[in-house]
Tab-separated table of C-alpha atoms in Angstrom:
chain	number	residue	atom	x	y	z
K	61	UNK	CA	5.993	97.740	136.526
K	62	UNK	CA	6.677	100.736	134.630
K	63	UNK	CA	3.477	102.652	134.928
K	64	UNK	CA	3.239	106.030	137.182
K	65	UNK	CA	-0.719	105.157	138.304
K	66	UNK	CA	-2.974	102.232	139.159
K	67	UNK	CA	-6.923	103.128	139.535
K	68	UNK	CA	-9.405	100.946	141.644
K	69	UNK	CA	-13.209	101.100	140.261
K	70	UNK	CA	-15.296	101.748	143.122
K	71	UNK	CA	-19.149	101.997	144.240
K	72	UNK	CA	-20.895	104.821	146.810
K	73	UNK	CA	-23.070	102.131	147.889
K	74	UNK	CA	-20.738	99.504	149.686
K	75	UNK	CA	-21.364	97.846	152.895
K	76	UNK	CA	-20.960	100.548	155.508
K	77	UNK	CA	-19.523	103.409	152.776
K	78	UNK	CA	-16.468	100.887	152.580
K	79	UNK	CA	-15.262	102.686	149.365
K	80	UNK	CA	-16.260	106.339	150.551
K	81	UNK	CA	-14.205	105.669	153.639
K	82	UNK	CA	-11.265	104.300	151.254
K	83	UNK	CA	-11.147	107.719	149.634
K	84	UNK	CA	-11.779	109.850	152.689
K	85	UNK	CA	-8.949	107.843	154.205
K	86	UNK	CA	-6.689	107.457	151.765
K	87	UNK	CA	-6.849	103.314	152.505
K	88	UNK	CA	-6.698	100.730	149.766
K	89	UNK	CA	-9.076	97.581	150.206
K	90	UNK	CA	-7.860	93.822	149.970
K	91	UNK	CA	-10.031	91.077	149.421
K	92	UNK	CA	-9.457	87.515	150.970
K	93	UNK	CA	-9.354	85.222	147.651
K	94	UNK	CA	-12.316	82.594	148.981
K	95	UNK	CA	-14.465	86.164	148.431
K	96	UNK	CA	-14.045	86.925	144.763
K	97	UNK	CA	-16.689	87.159	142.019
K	98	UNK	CA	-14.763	85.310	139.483
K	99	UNK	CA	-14.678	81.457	140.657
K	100	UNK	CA	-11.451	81.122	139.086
K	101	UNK	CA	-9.254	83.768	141.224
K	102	UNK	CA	-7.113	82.256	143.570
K	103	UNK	CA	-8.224	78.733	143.269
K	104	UNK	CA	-5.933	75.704	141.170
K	105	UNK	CA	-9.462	75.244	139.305
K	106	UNK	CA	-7.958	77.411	136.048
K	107	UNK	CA	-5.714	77.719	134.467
K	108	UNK	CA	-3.762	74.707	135.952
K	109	UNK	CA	-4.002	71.114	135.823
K	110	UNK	CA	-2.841	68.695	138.780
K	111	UNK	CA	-0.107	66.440	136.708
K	112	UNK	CA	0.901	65.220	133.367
K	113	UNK	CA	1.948	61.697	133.666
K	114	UNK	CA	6.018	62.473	133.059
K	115	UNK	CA	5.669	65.159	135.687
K	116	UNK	CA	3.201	62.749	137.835
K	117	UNK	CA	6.046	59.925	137.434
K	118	UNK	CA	8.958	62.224	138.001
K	119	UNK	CA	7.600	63.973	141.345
K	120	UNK	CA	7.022	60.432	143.111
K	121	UNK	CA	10.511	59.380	142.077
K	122	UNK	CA	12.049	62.116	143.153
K	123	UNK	CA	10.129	62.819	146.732
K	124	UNK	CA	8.865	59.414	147.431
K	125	UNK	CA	11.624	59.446	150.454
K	126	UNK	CA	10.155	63.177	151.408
K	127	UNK	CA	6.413	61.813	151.961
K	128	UNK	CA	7.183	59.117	153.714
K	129	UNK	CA	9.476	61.263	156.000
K	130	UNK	CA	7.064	64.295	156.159
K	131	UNK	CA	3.584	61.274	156.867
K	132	UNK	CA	5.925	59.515	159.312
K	133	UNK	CA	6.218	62.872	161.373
K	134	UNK	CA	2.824	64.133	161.108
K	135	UNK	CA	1.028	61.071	161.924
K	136	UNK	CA	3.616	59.824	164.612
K	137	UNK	CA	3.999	56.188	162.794
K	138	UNK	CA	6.842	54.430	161.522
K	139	UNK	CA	8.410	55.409	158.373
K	140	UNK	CA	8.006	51.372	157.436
K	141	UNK	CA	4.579	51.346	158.098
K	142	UNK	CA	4.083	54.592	155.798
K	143	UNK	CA	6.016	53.239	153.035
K	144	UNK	CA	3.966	49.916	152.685
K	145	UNK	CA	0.749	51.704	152.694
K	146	UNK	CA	1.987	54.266	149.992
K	147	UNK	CA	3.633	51.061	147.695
K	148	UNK	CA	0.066	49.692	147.868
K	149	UNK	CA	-1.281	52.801	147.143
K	150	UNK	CA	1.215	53.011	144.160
K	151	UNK	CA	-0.064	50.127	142.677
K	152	UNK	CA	-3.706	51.294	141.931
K	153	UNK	CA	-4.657	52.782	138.961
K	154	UNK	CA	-5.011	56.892	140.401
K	155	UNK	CA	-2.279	55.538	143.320
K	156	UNK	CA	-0.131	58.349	142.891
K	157	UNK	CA	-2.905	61.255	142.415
K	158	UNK	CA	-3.981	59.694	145.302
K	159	UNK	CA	-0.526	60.562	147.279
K	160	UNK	CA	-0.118	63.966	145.823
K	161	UNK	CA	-3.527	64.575	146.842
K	162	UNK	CA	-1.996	65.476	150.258
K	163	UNK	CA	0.140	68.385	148.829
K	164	UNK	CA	-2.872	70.282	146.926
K	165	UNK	CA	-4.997	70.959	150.304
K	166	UNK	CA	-2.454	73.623	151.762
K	167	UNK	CA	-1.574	75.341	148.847
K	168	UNK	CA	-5.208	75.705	147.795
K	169	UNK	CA	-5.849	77.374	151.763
K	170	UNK	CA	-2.876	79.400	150.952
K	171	UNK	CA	-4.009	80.686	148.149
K	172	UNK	CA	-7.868	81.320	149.676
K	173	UNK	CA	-6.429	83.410	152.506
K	174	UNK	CA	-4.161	85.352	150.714
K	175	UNK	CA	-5.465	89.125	150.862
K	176	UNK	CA	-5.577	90.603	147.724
K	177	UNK	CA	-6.062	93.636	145.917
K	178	UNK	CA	-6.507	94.328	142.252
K	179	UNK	CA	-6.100	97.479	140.819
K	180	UNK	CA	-5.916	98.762	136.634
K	181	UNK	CA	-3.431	100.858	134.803
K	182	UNK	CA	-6.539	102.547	132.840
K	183	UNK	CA	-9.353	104.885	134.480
K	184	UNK	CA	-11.213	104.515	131.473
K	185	UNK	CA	-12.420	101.006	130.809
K	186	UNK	CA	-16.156	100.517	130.397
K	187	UNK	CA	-15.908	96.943	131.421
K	188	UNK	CA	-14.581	97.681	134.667
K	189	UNK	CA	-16.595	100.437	135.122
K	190	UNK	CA	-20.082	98.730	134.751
K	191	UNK	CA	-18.435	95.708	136.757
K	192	UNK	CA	-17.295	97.674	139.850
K	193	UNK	CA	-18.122	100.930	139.456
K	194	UNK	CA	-21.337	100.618	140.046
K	195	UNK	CA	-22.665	100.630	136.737
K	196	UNK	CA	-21.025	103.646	135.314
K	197	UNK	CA	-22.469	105.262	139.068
K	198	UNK	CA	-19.132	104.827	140.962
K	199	UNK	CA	-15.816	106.357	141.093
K	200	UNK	CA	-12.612	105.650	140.527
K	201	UNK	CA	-9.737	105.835	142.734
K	202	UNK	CA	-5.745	107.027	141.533
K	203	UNK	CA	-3.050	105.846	143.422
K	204	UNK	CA	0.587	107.113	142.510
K	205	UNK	CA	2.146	103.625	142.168
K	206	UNK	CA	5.695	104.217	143.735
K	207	UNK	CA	4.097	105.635	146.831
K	208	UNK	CA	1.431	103.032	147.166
K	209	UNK	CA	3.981	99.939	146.892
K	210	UNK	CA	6.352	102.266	149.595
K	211	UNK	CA	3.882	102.451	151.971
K	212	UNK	CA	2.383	99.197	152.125
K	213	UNK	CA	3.131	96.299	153.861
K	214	UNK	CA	3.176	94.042	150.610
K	215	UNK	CA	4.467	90.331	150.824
K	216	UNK	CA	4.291	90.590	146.787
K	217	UNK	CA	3.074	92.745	143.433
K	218	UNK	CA	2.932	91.934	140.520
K	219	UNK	CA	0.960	92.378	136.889
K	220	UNK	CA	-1.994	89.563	135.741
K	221	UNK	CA	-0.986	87.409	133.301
K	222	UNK	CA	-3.471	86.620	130.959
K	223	UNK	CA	-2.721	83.208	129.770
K	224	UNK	CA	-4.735	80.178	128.608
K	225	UNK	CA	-1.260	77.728	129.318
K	226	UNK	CA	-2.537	75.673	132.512
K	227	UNK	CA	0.356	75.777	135.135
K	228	UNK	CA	1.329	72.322	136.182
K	229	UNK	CA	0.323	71.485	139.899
K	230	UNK	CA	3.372	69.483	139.904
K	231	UNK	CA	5.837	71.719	139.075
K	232	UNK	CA	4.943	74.120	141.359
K	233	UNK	CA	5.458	71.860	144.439
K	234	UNK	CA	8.863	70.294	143.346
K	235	UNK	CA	10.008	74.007	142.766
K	236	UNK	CA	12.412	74.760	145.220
K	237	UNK	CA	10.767	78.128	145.638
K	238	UNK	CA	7.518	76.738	146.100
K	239	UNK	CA	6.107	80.502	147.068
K	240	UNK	CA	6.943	82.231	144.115
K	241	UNK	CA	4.954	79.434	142.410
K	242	UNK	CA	1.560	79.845	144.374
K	243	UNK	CA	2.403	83.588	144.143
K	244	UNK	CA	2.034	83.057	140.250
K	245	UNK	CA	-1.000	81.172	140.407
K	246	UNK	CA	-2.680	84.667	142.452
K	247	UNK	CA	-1.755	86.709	139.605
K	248	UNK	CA	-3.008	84.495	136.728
K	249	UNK	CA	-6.287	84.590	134.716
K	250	UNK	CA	-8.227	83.461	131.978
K	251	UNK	CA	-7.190	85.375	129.135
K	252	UNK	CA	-10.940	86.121	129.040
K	253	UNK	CA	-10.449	88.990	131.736
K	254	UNK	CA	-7.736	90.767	129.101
């Protein structure tokens, strides 16, 4: 990111001076992703869709082995066993949304629980002014972006891309860095926030 500041829109009237004690402090606030306003923040709801039916066909192909392995393990059966069950699965209609089904529960936790905090490179957007700052009646924070990344904790930054392109559930699970996926799904949006 090549921008010296980042500025968080703020309100004086948060639950218990939240903000006010932000500033006084010199603390930045995260947000756990199951709390946002905008439903579509940290959730595979948009923009991504679960499969296309190459990618769908592909992924059992390549990991059909890995399931049965990674079922047999967690539910203390024989790999056998679990591979009938998923062939007759396979043969349904939905058989292998069904299987993948399985894979979409922990990243969408993941995702929920990840603690977030957004932040602009402008202090002088109305939009975000009347959204969370209060109406025009806030404030706005300035953090110096080298020092705030420094002294921070972070797992990961990075900038909001604005994109109406739905990621592809699949090919973030057969990614071999399956993190850095999810970690892109945090930072994208609706290119109706631009």
């Amino acid at each position: 990111m090549s921008v010296k500041y980042l500025y968080q829109y703020r309100s004086f009237t948060s639950s218990e001076n939240r903000h006010v004690n932000n500033l006084i402090n010199n603390e930045l606030s995260f947000s756990i992703g199951e709390t946002f306003n905008d439903p579509f923040d940290a959730t595979l709801l948009f923009p991504s869709i679960f499969a296309t039916d190459i990618t769908l066909a592909q992924y059992i192909a390549n990991n059909f082995q890995h399931i049965i392995d990674i079922r047999s393990q967690k539910e203390n059966r024989r790999p056998e066993q679990i591979k009938h069950e998923l062939m007759q699965k396979l043969a349904k209609p939905d058989g292998q949304k069904i299987i993948l089904e399985t894979y979409r529960e922990p990243i969408q936790e993941r995702m929920c629980n990840s603690y977030i905090s957004c932040l602009s490179t402008s202090s002088l957007n109305p939009l975000l002014w009347a959204h969370y700052g209060d109406n025009h009646r806030g404030f706005c924070i300035r953090y110096h972006f080298e020092k705030l990344v420094a002294s921070l904790p972070l797992r990961f930054h990075d900038e909001v891309n604005y994109t109406d392109t739905p990621m592809n559930f699949l090919e973030i699970i057969s990614s071999p860095d399956i993190e850095k996926q999810v970690d892109r799904l945090l930072v994208q949006k609706s290119k109706h926030w631009k």
